[in-house]
mmCIF file of C-alpha atoms in Angstrom:
data_model
loop_
_atom_site.group_PDB
_atom_site.id
_atom_site.type_symbol
_atom_site.label_atom_id
_atom_site.label_comp_id
_atom_site.label_asym_id
_atom_site.label_seq_id
_atom_site.Cartn_x
_atom_site.Cartn_y
_atom_site.Cartn_z
ATOM 1 C CA MET A 1 173.627 -11.355 -225.156
ATOM 2 C CA PHE A 2 169.862 -11.202 -226.490
ATOM 3 C CA SER A 3 168.542 -13.035 -223.483
ATOM 4 C CA LEU A 4 170.195 -10.490 -221.234
ATOM 5 C CA ARG A 5 168.765 -7.564 -223.157
ATOM 6 C CA LYS A 6 165.769 -8.745 -222.761
ATOM 7 C CA SER A 7 165.900 -9.601 -219.647
ATOM 8 C CA PHE A 8 166.873 -6.033 -219.090
ATOM 9 C CA LEU A 9 164.258 -4.530 -220.854
ATOM 10 C CA HIS A 10 161.827 -6.848 -218.352
ATOM 11 C CA THR A 11 162.957 -5.065 -215.720
ATOM 12 C CA LEU A 12 163.092 -2.190 -216.817
ATOM 13 C CA ARG A 13 159.554 -1.802 -218.025
ATOM 14 C CA ALA A 14 158.062 -3.492 -214.282
ATOM 15 C CA PHE A 15 160.116 -0.409 -212.985
ATOM 16 C CA HIS A 16 158.514 1.969 -214.775
ATOM 17 C CA VAL A 17 154.614 0.588 -213.996
ATOM 18 C CA LYS A 18 155.522 -0.081 -210.152
ATOM 19 C CA SER A 19 156.964 3.869 -210.038
ATOM 20 C CA PHE A 20 154.325 5.435 -211.868
ATOM 21 C CA SER A 21 151.011 3.909 -210.345
ATOM 22 C CA GLY A 22 149.336 0.696 -209.814
ATOM 23 C CA SER A 23 147.424 1.225 -213.427
ATOM 24 C CA ALA A 24 149.948 2.790 -215.001
ATOM 25 C CA ALA A 25 150.161 0.365 -217.527
ATOM 26 C CA ALA A 26 146.495 -0.430 -217.576
ATOM 27 C CA GLN A 27 146.133 4.003 -218.316
ATOM 28 C CA ASN A 28 148.217 3.291 -221.207
ATOM 29 C CA ALA A 29 146.094 0.542 -222.597
ATOM 30 C CA VAL A 30 143.026 2.158 -222.059
ATOM 31 C CA CYS A 31 141.428 3.498 -225.544
ATOM 32 C CA LEU A 32 137.552 5.012 -224.969
ATOM 33 C CA LYS A 33 137.042 6.474 -228.899
ATOM 34 C CA ASP A 34 133.790 6.524 -229.948
ATOM 35 C CA ARG A 35 132.298 5.825 -226.128
ATOM 36 C CA ASN A 36 129.262 7.325 -224.503
ATOM 37 C CA PHE A 37 129.395 9.119 -221.580
ATOM 38 C CA LEU A 38 126.016 8.930 -219.619
ATOM 39 C CA THR A 39 127.241 7.642 -216.208
ATOM 40 C CA LEU A 40 130.358 6.943 -214.321
ATOM 41 C CA LYS A 41 128.714 3.801 -213.361
ATOM 42 C CA ASP A 42 129.741 2.584 -217.197
ATOM 43 C CA PHE A 43 133.663 3.463 -216.325
ATOM 44 C CA ASN A 44 136.012 1.327 -214.301
ATOM 45 C CA SER A 45 138.487 2.804 -212.184
ATOM 46 C CA ASP A 46 141.279 2.826 -215.285
ATOM 47 C CA GLU A 47 139.250 4.344 -217.184
ATOM 48 C CA ILE A 48 138.603 7.366 -214.832
ATOM 49 C CA LYS A 49 141.923 7.698 -214.172
ATOM 50 C CA HIS A 50 143.016 7.569 -218.169
ATOM 51 C CA ILE A 51 139.973 10.398 -218.757
ATOM 52 C CA LEU A 52 141.905 12.403 -215.217
ATOM 53 C CA TRP A 53 145.161 11.978 -217.238
ATOM 54 C CA VAL A 54 144.275 13.238 -220.894
ATOM 55 C CA SER A 55 142.884 16.262 -218.742
ATOM 56 C CA ALA A 56 146.112 17.003 -216.543
ATOM 57 C CA ASP A 57 147.968 16.618 -219.780
ATOM 58 C CA LEU A 58 146.352 19.199 -221.729
ATOM 59 C CA LYS A 59 145.801 21.458 -219.042
ATOM 60 C CA LYS A 60 149.789 21.451 -218.801
ATOM 61 C CA ARG A 61 150.686 21.396 -222.403
ATOM 62 C CA ILE A 62 148.275 23.914 -223.172
ATOM 63 C CA LYS A 63 147.837 26.307 -220.309
ATOM 64 C CA HIS A 64 151.373 26.128 -218.668
ATOM 65 C CA GLU A 65 153.554 25.077 -221.365
ATOM 66 C CA GLY A 66 151.613 27.650 -223.695
ATOM 67 C CA GLN A 67 151.310 25.244 -226.872
ATOM 68 C CA PHE A 68 148.696 24.714 -229.417
ATOM 69 C CA LEU A 69 146.723 21.264 -230.022
ATOM 70 C CA PRO A 70 144.719 21.176 -232.624
ATOM 71 C CA LEU A 71 143.451 17.738 -231.610
ATOM 72 C CA LEU A 72 140.192 18.357 -232.756
ATOM 73 C CA GLN A 73 140.726 20.002 -235.661
ATOM 74 C CA GLY A 74 138.231 19.748 -238.585
ATOM 75 C CA ARG A 75 135.511 18.421 -235.487
ATOM 76 C CA SER A 76 132.363 20.044 -234.146
ATOM 77 C CA ILE A 77 130.265 19.447 -231.032
ATOM 78 C CA ALA A 78 126.213 19.761 -230.819
ATOM 79 C CA MET A 79 125.536 21.505 -227.225
ATOM 80 C CA ILE A 80 121.631 20.562 -226.217
ATOM 81 C CA PHE A 81 120.965 22.978 -224.025
ATOM 82 C CA GLU A 82 117.563 22.389 -222.052
ATOM 83 C CA LYS A 83 119.007 23.748 -218.495
ATOM 84 C CA ARG A 84 121.292 26.838 -218.476
ATOM 85 C CA SER A 85 124.538 26.569 -217.739
ATOM 86 C CA THR A 86 127.446 29.134 -217.205
ATOM 87 C CA ARG A 87 130.143 26.419 -216.512
ATOM 88 C CA THR A 88 128.925 23.710 -218.242
ATOM 89 C CA ARG A 89 128.809 26.255 -221.529
ATOM 90 C CA MET A 90 131.728 27.777 -221.088
ATOM 91 C CA SER A 91 133.797 24.874 -220.679
ATOM 92 C CA THR A 92 132.760 23.044 -223.490
ATOM 93 C CA GLU A 93 132.624 26.085 -225.489
ATOM 94 C CA THR A 94 135.741 27.090 -225.072
ATOM 95 C CA GLY A 95 136.893 24.031 -224.483
ATOM 96 C CA PHE A 96 136.135 22.646 -227.744
ATOM 97 C CA SER A 97 137.700 26.098 -230.021
ATOM 98 C CA LEU A 98 141.026 25.871 -228.309
ATOM 99 C CA LEU A 99 141.111 22.486 -229.439
ATOM 100 C CA GLY A 100 140.737 23.363 -233.277
ATOM 101 C CA GLY A 101 137.001 22.620 -232.853
ATOM 102 C CA HIS A 102 133.415 23.988 -233.438
ATOM 103 C CA PRO A 103 130.879 24.288 -231.150
ATOM 104 C CA CYS A 104 127.436 25.022 -231.768
ATOM 105 C CA PHE A 105 125.230 25.694 -228.879
ATOM 106 C CA LEU A 106 121.671 24.865 -229.103
ATOM 107 C CA THR A 107 118.560 26.284 -227.090
ATOM 108 C CA PRO A 108 115.511 24.920 -226.274
ATOM 109 C CA GLN A 109 114.094 27.996 -228.929
ATOM 110 C CA ASP A 110 116.776 26.356 -231.261
ATOM 111 C CA ILE A 111 115.606 22.336 -230.616
ATOM 112 C CA HIS A 112 113.019 21.647 -229.531
ATOM 113 C CA LEU A 113 113.596 18.307 -228.504
ATOM 114 C CA GLY A 114 111.151 15.858 -228.531
ATOM 115 C CA VAL A 115 108.214 18.581 -229.782
ATOM 116 C CA ASN A 116 108.329 19.990 -232.737
ATOM 117 C CA GLU A 117 110.849 16.583 -233.858
ATOM 118 C CA SER A 118 111.239 13.324 -232.136
ATOM 119 C CA THR A 119 114.215 12.618 -229.951
ATOM 120 C CA THR A 120 115.398 9.850 -232.081
ATOM 121 C CA ASP A 121 115.061 12.173 -235.555
ATOM 122 C CA THR A 122 116.876 15.023 -233.533
ATOM 123 C CA ALA A 123 119.620 12.298 -233.118
ATOM 124 C CA ARG A 124 119.977 10.692 -236.174
ATOM 125 C CA VAL A 125 120.163 13.920 -237.757
ATOM 126 C CA LEU A 126 122.731 15.535 -235.474
ATOM 127 C CA ALA A 127 125.195 12.682 -236.237
ATOM 128 C CA GLY A 128 124.600 13.387 -239.497
ATOM 129 C CA PHE A 129 126.041 17.137 -238.659
ATOM 130 C CA ALA A 130 128.666 16.932 -235.519
ATOM 131 C CA ASP A 131 131.293 14.335 -234.687
ATOM 132 C CA ILE A 132 130.046 14.237 -230.815
ATOM 133 C CA VAL A 133 126.706 15.751 -228.921
ATOM 134 C CA LEU A 134 126.562 16.973 -225.343
ATOM 135 C CA ALA A 135 123.206 17.541 -223.871
ATOM 136 C CA ARG A 136 122.100 19.273 -220.635
ATOM 137 C CA VAL A 137 118.562 17.581 -220.649
ATOM 138 C CA TYR A 138 116.069 17.305 -217.790
ATOM 139 C CA SER A 139 115.376 13.586 -217.987
ATOM 140 C CA HIS A 140 117.737 10.954 -217.881
ATOM 141 C CA SER A 141 115.918 8.644 -220.817
ATOM 142 C CA THR A 142 116.912 11.268 -223.062
ATOM 143 C CA LEU A 143 120.103 10.739 -222.646
ATOM 144 C CA GLU A 144 119.550 7.281 -223.275
ATOM 145 C CA GLU A 145 117.449 7.588 -226.760
ATOM 146 C CA LEU A 146 119.832 10.065 -227.916
ATOM 147 C CA ALA A 147 122.831 7.201 -227.114
ATOM 148 C CA ASN A 148 120.920 3.927 -228.733
ATOM 149 C CA GLN A 149 120.108 6.446 -232.138
ATOM 150 C CA ALA A 150 122.750 8.432 -232.576
ATOM 151 C CA SER A 151 126.670 7.120 -233.823
ATOM 152 C CA VAL A 152 128.386 9.933 -232.751
ATOM 153 C CA PRO A 153 129.501 9.974 -228.622
ATOM 154 C CA ILE A 154 127.027 11.288 -226.440
ATOM 155 C CA ILE A 155 128.514 13.134 -223.614
ATOM 156 C CA ASN A 156 126.107 13.667 -219.932
ATOM 157 C CA GLY A 157 125.904 17.416 -219.884
ATOM 158 C CA LEU A 158 123.664 17.220 -216.594
ATOM 159 C CA SER A 159 120.424 15.309 -215.931
ATOM 160 C CA ASP A 160 117.917 14.418 -213.392
ATOM 161 C CA LEU A 161 119.868 11.306 -212.612
ATOM 162 C CA TYR A 162 123.337 12.177 -213.129
ATOM 163 C CA HIS A 163 126.235 14.491 -213.671
ATOM 164 C CA PRO A 164 129.400 13.113 -214.380
ATOM 165 C CA ILE A 165 131.583 15.929 -215.650
ATOM 166 C CA GLN A 166 131.183 17.822 -212.911
ATOM 167 C CA ILE A 167 132.739 14.456 -210.677
ATOM 168 C CA LEU A 168 135.826 14.785 -213.176
ATOM 169 C CA ALA A 169 136.401 18.064 -212.503
ATOM 170 C CA ASP A 170 136.696 17.306 -208.503
ATOM 171 C CA LEU A 171 138.374 14.287 -209.067
ATOM 172 C CA LEU A 172 141.094 16.559 -210.953
ATOM 173 C CA THR A 173 140.503 19.102 -208.257
ATOM 174 C CA LEU A 174 141.408 16.834 -205.261
ATOM 175 C CA GLN A 175 144.285 15.210 -207.243
ATOM 176 C CA GLU A 176 146.118 18.345 -208.133
ATOM 177 C CA HIS A 177 145.494 19.609 -204.363
ATOM 178 C CA TYR A 178 146.081 16.308 -201.907
ATOM 179 C CA GLY A 179 148.573 14.716 -204.733
ATOM 180 C CA SER A 180 146.481 11.709 -204.444
ATOM 181 C CA LEU A 181 142.951 10.335 -204.175
ATOM 182 C CA SER A 182 142.927 7.160 -202.501
ATOM 183 C CA GLY A 183 142.161 7.161 -199.479
ATOM 184 C CA LEU A 184 140.371 10.372 -198.969
ATOM 185 C CA THR A 185 137.196 10.707 -197.361
ATOM 186 C CA VAL A 186 134.981 12.654 -198.883
ATOM 187 C CA THR A 187 131.416 13.786 -197.560
ATOM 188 C CA TRP A 188 128.568 15.093 -198.788
ATOM 189 C CA ILE A 189 125.623 17.367 -197.136
ATOM 190 C CA GLY A 190 122.794 18.350 -198.751
ATOM 191 C CA ASP A 191 120.362 16.939 -201.171
ATOM 192 C CA GLY A 192 120.479 13.341 -202.558
ATOM 193 C CA ASN A 193 120.807 14.230 -206.203
ATOM 194 C CA ASN A 194 122.269 14.082 -209.647
ATOM 195 C CA VAL A 195 125.720 15.195 -208.160
ATOM 196 C CA LEU A 196 126.071 12.911 -205.430
ATOM 197 C CA HIS A 197 124.584 10.072 -207.619
ATOM 198 C CA SER A 198 127.995 10.579 -209.744
ATOM 199 C CA LEU A 199 129.918 10.677 -206.455
ATOM 200 C CA MET A 200 128.390 7.611 -205.428
ATOM 201 C CA MET A 201 129.432 6.023 -209.073
ATOM 202 C CA SER A 202 133.050 7.206 -208.602
ATOM 203 C CA LEU A 203 134.653 7.528 -205.525
ATOM 204 C CA ALA A 204 135.038 3.819 -204.740
ATOM 205 C CA LYS A 205 136.635 2.973 -207.473
ATOM 206 C CA LEU A 206 139.432 5.459 -207.002
ATOM 207 C CA ASN A 207 139.414 3.870 -202.801
ATOM 208 C CA VAL A 208 138.193 7.055 -201.766
ATOM 209 C CA ASN A 209 135.558 6.805 -198.814
ATOM 210 C CA LEU A 210 132.162 8.605 -198.569
ATOM 211 C CA ARG A 211 130.065 9.481 -196.117
ATOM 212 C CA VAL A 212 126.565 11.455 -196.600
ATOM 213 C CA ALA A 213 124.376 13.476 -194.820
ATOM 214 C CA THR A 214 120.818 14.310 -196.367
ATOM 215 C CA PRO A 215 117.385 15.234 -194.497
ATOM 216 C CA LYS A 216 114.912 12.288 -194.207
ATOM 217 C CA GLY A 217 113.397 12.215 -197.182
ATOM 218 C CA TYR A 218 115.796 13.440 -199.548
ATOM 219 C CA GLU A 219 117.761 9.806 -199.642
ATOM 220 C CA PRO A 220 120.165 9.361 -202.432
ATOM 221 C CA ASP A 221 117.755 6.795 -205.858
ATOM 222 C CA SER A 222 117.729 3.405 -204.311
ATOM 223 C CA ARG A 223 118.917 2.046 -207.407
ATOM 224 C CA VAL A 224 122.238 4.250 -207.370
ATOM 225 C CA LEU A 225 122.349 3.623 -203.462
ATOM 226 C CA ALA A 226 122.315 -0.172 -204.102
ATOM 227 C CA GLU A 227 125.181 -0.097 -207.017
ATOM 228 C CA ALA A 228 127.302 2.175 -204.172
ATOM 229 C CA GLN A 229 126.908 0.088 -201.878
ATOM 230 C CA ARG A 230 128.024 -2.883 -204.045
ATOM 231 C CA LEU A 231 131.053 -0.942 -205.242
ATOM 232 C CA SER A 232 132.380 0.124 -201.921
ATOM 233 C CA LYS A 233 132.236 -3.800 -200.921
ATOM 234 C CA GLU A 234 134.092 -4.543 -204.389
ATOM 235 C CA HIS A 235 136.922 -1.841 -203.404
ATOM 236 C CA GLY A 236 136.859 -2.028 -199.483
ATOM 237 C CA THR A 237 136.027 1.667 -199.000
ATOM 238 C CA GLU A 238 133.755 2.976 -196.631
ATOM 239 C CA LEU A 239 130.048 4.095 -197.645
ATOM 240 C CA PHE A 240 128.645 5.979 -194.377
ATOM 241 C CA LEU A 241 124.777 7.785 -194.523
ATOM 242 C CA THR A 242 123.574 9.366 -192.382
ATOM 243 C CA SER A 243 121.058 12.389 -191.497
ATOM 244 C CA ASP A 244 123.342 14.011 -189.170
ATOM 245 C CA PRO A 245 125.885 16.523 -190.862
ATOM 246 C CA MET A 246 128.040 16.618 -187.949
ATOM 247 C CA ALA A 247 128.644 12.569 -187.696
ATOM 248 C CA ALA A 248 128.876 12.710 -191.386
ATOM 249 C CA ALA A 249 131.635 15.655 -191.257
ATOM 250 C CA ARG A 250 133.647 13.804 -188.786
ATOM 251 C CA GLY A 251 137.569 12.783 -189.948
ATOM 252 C CA ALA A 252 136.331 13.648 -193.733
ATOM 253 C CA ASN A 253 139.396 15.486 -196.033
ATOM 254 C CA VAL A 254 136.631 17.128 -198.282
ATOM 255 C CA LEU A 255 133.069 18.636 -197.262
ATOM 256 C CA VAL A 256 131.124 19.188 -200.474
ATOM 257 C CA THR A 257 127.284 20.439 -201.386
ATOM 258 C CA ASP A 258 125.058 21.735 -203.770
ATOM 259 C CA THR A 259 121.879 23.357 -204.326
ATOM 260 C CA TRP A 260 119.163 22.598 -202.174
ATOM 261 C CA VAL A 261 116.421 23.535 -204.846
ATOM 262 C CA SER A 262 117.531 22.641 -208.162
ATOM 263 C CA MET A 263 115.961 24.312 -211.935
ATOM 264 C CA GLY A 264 112.522 22.510 -212.009
ATOM 265 C CA GLN A 265 112.060 22.621 -207.883
ATOM 266 C CA GLU A 266 111.466 26.891 -207.367
ATOM 267 C CA GLU A 267 107.613 25.275 -206.083
ATOM 268 C CA GLU A 268 109.098 23.193 -203.210
ATOM 269 C CA LYS A 269 111.642 25.964 -202.491
ATOM 270 C CA LYS A 270 110.178 27.413 -198.945
ATOM 271 C CA GLN A 271 110.109 23.460 -197.891
ATOM 272 C CA ARG A 272 113.192 22.339 -198.679
ATOM 273 C CA LEU A 273 115.050 25.485 -197.009
ATOM 274 C CA GLN A 274 113.161 23.882 -193.810
ATOM 275 C CA ASP A 275 114.025 20.527 -194.309
ATOM 276 C CA PHE A 276 117.408 21.040 -194.830
ATOM 277 C CA HIS A 277 117.858 23.910 -191.679
ATOM 278 C CA GLY A 278 121.301 22.464 -189.862
ATOM 279 C CA TYR A 279 122.713 21.402 -192.994
ATOM 280 C CA GLN A 280 124.771 24.528 -193.411
ATOM 281 C CA ILE A 281 128.137 23.998 -194.174
ATOM 282 C CA THR A 282 130.480 26.605 -191.303
ATOM 283 C CA MET A 283 133.459 26.761 -189.903
ATOM 284 C CA GLU A 284 131.864 24.361 -187.208
ATOM 285 C CA THR A 285 131.070 21.937 -189.439
ATOM 286 C CA GLY A 286 135.022 22.135 -190.130
ATOM 287 C CA SER A 287 135.732 21.742 -186.270
ATOM 288 C CA VAL A 288 135.162 17.799 -186.587
ATOM 289 C CA ALA A 289 136.683 17.190 -190.344
ATOM 290 C CA SER A 290 140.346 16.353 -190.510
ATOM 291 C CA PRO A 291 142.616 18.909 -190.106
ATOM 292 C CA ASP A 292 143.499 19.296 -193.821
ATOM 293 C CA TRP A 293 139.900 19.271 -194.995
ATOM 294 C CA THR A 294 138.664 21.498 -197.776
ATOM 295 C CA PHE A 295 135.954 22.450 -199.645
ATOM 296 C CA LEU A 296 134.071 21.820 -202.957
ATOM 297 C CA HIS A 297 130.845 23.191 -204.474
ATOM 298 C CA CYS A 298 129.906 22.950 -208.161
ATOM 299 C CA LEU A 299 128.117 25.993 -208.522
ATOM 300 C CA PRO A 300 126.499 28.467 -208.457
ATOM 301 C CA ARG A 301 126.571 28.818 -204.735
ATOM 302 C CA LYS A 302 123.631 30.074 -202.393
ATOM 303 C CA ALA A 303 124.735 31.156 -199.028
ATOM 304 C CA GLU A 304 122.033 29.169 -196.872
ATOM 305 C CA GLU A 305 124.242 25.653 -198.493
ATOM 306 C CA VAL A 306 127.477 27.642 -196.775
ATOM 307 C CA ASP A 307 128.469 30.407 -195.554
ATOM 308 C CA ASP A 308 131.344 32.807 -196.648
ATOM 309 C CA GLU A 309 133.628 32.266 -194.058
ATOM 310 C CA VAL A 310 133.987 28.708 -195.222
ATOM 311 C CA PHE A 311 133.507 29.619 -199.553
ATOM 312 C CA TYR A 312 136.015 32.136 -200.120
ATOM 313 C CA SER A 313 138.562 30.571 -197.407
ATOM 314 C CA PRO A 314 141.517 29.138 -198.276
ATOM 315 C CA ARG A 315 139.876 26.117 -197.724
ATOM 316 C CA SER A 316 137.407 26.419 -200.609
ATOM 317 C CA LEU A 317 139.022 25.060 -204.153
ATOM 318 C CA VAL A 318 135.771 26.026 -205.246
ATOM 319 C CA PHE A 319 137.209 28.594 -208.210
ATOM 320 C CA PRO A 320 139.893 25.763 -209.200
ATOM 321 C CA GLU A 321 137.104 23.022 -209.393
ATOM 322 C CA ALA A 322 135.143 25.306 -211.896
ATOM 323 C CA GLU A 323 138.238 26.265 -213.812
ATOM 324 C CA ASN A 324 139.076 22.591 -214.162
ATOM 325 C CA ARG A 325 135.082 21.799 -215.495
ATOM 326 C CA LYS A 326 137.100 22.972 -218.780
ATOM 327 C CA TRP A 327 140.481 20.775 -218.298
ATOM 328 C CA THR A 328 138.191 17.282 -217.739
ATOM 329 C CA ILE A 329 135.216 18.415 -220.453
ATOM 330 C CA MET A 330 138.591 18.593 -222.811
ATOM 331 C CA GLY A 331 140.115 15.783 -221.744
ATOM 332 C CA LEU A 332 136.757 13.526 -222.024
ATOM 333 C CA MET A 333 136.129 15.053 -225.502
ATOM 334 C CA VAL A 334 139.826 14.208 -226.871
ATOM 335 C CA SER A 335 139.285 10.846 -225.344
ATOM 336 C CA LEU A 336 136.377 9.881 -227.084
ATOM 337 C CA LEU A 337 137.157 11.551 -230.226
ATOM 338 C CA THR A 338 140.685 9.886 -230.983
ATOM 339 C CA ASN A 339 143.317 7.852 -229.320
ATOM 340 C CA TYR A 340 145.906 10.408 -228.024
ATOM 341 C CA THR A 341 148.208 9.297 -225.512
ATOM 342 C CA PRO A 342 149.309 12.207 -223.324
ATOM 343 C CA LYS A 343 153.117 13.101 -223.214
ATOM 344 C CA SER A 344 153.143 13.362 -219.148
ATOM 345 C CA ARG A 345 153.264 10.352 -216.489
ATOM 346 C CA PRO A 346 150.530 9.130 -215.357
ATOM 347 C CA LEU A 347 149.059 10.452 -212.004
ATOM 348 C CA LYS A 348 149.726 9.147 -209.046
ATOM 349 C CA ILE A 349 145.920 8.523 -207.683
#
C-alpha cells in the first residue's frame, strides 16, 4: 500500500510540474534572498522567471483581490538618485510602502556620493540604516563599489551600462499580453544603450528572439554584444543586428525604442537627431511586423522616437508597462529580502 501511494504521489508531482511550465519545479526551488541585482547577466532563466512569478502573484493578490500583505513590515530601503526618474521613484516608494516598509529618498543634495563622503563609506553607513539599497547612478562602477562594500542587497535603479528593473516590467507586460514569452521576437530600434543591454542579457534565457537596429556608431557595447551572442547560441535564439529599422522590424511581435538623448548627452542632441533620422517608429514600421505586433517604450517619450498614431494606439502597451514597474520592483524587493513563495501557479513563460 505504501509503495502504491508513493508511486501515485510521484506521478501526481510529475503531472503538476509538466502542467504549469517546464521549469515550475525549478522556480519553486529558487532562493534569491540577500542577492545583489546589478545586471540580468547574473541571473539564469529560472531566477528571472521566479521574480516575474512573485511580481505577478503580488499584483494578483494586492491589486485584484485587495489583500493586505505587509511582507516588508519593519524594513527600510535607501533610494539613491543621481538621476531623476518619475517611474523608478514612484514605483519603489509606493511599492515598498504598500508592503509595509519605509522608503527613504536621497537626492544629490542629500547624499554627495563619492564627493563629501567616499562611496565605500556611504555603502557601509547605509547598510547600518537600511535593509536594502536602490541606486540610480551615472556610472555602473558606482553600483559595483556599493555592492562590494555594503552588507545589504544593492539594486541597480539604472546605470550607464544596464537598466534591469525596466526589463522586468517589460517582460511581465508581454507575459500578460501574449500569455507566454517563449518564441516571441522583440525588435529594438534606436540607441545601443543600457535598456538594450539589459534586453540582451535576458531575452535569450527566456527563448525570446532579438532583432536590433541602431545607426552606425551607436551599436551596443562590444562586451555586452559578445555575451549576448554567447547566450543566443546557448539557448538557440536569434540575435540579428542591422542599421536598417525596417529589416529589423520584419516579422517582429514587439517593437521597442527609447530616448535618443539620455541625461548627460544634451550637448550631443543636435547631432544625435540627425544620426537617428529614419528611426522613428510609425505604422509603416509596423506594416512589416507580425500581425499581432505591440509597442513598448520605457518613458519619457519624445515624438521623434515614435509618432502619436503608434504611441496612443491599442497596440501600445506603454502605460501597463509603466504600471508594471511597480509590481516588478515589489516582486524583486520581496525576493531579495524574504523567502516568500507565491500562492498562485507559476507563469507559463
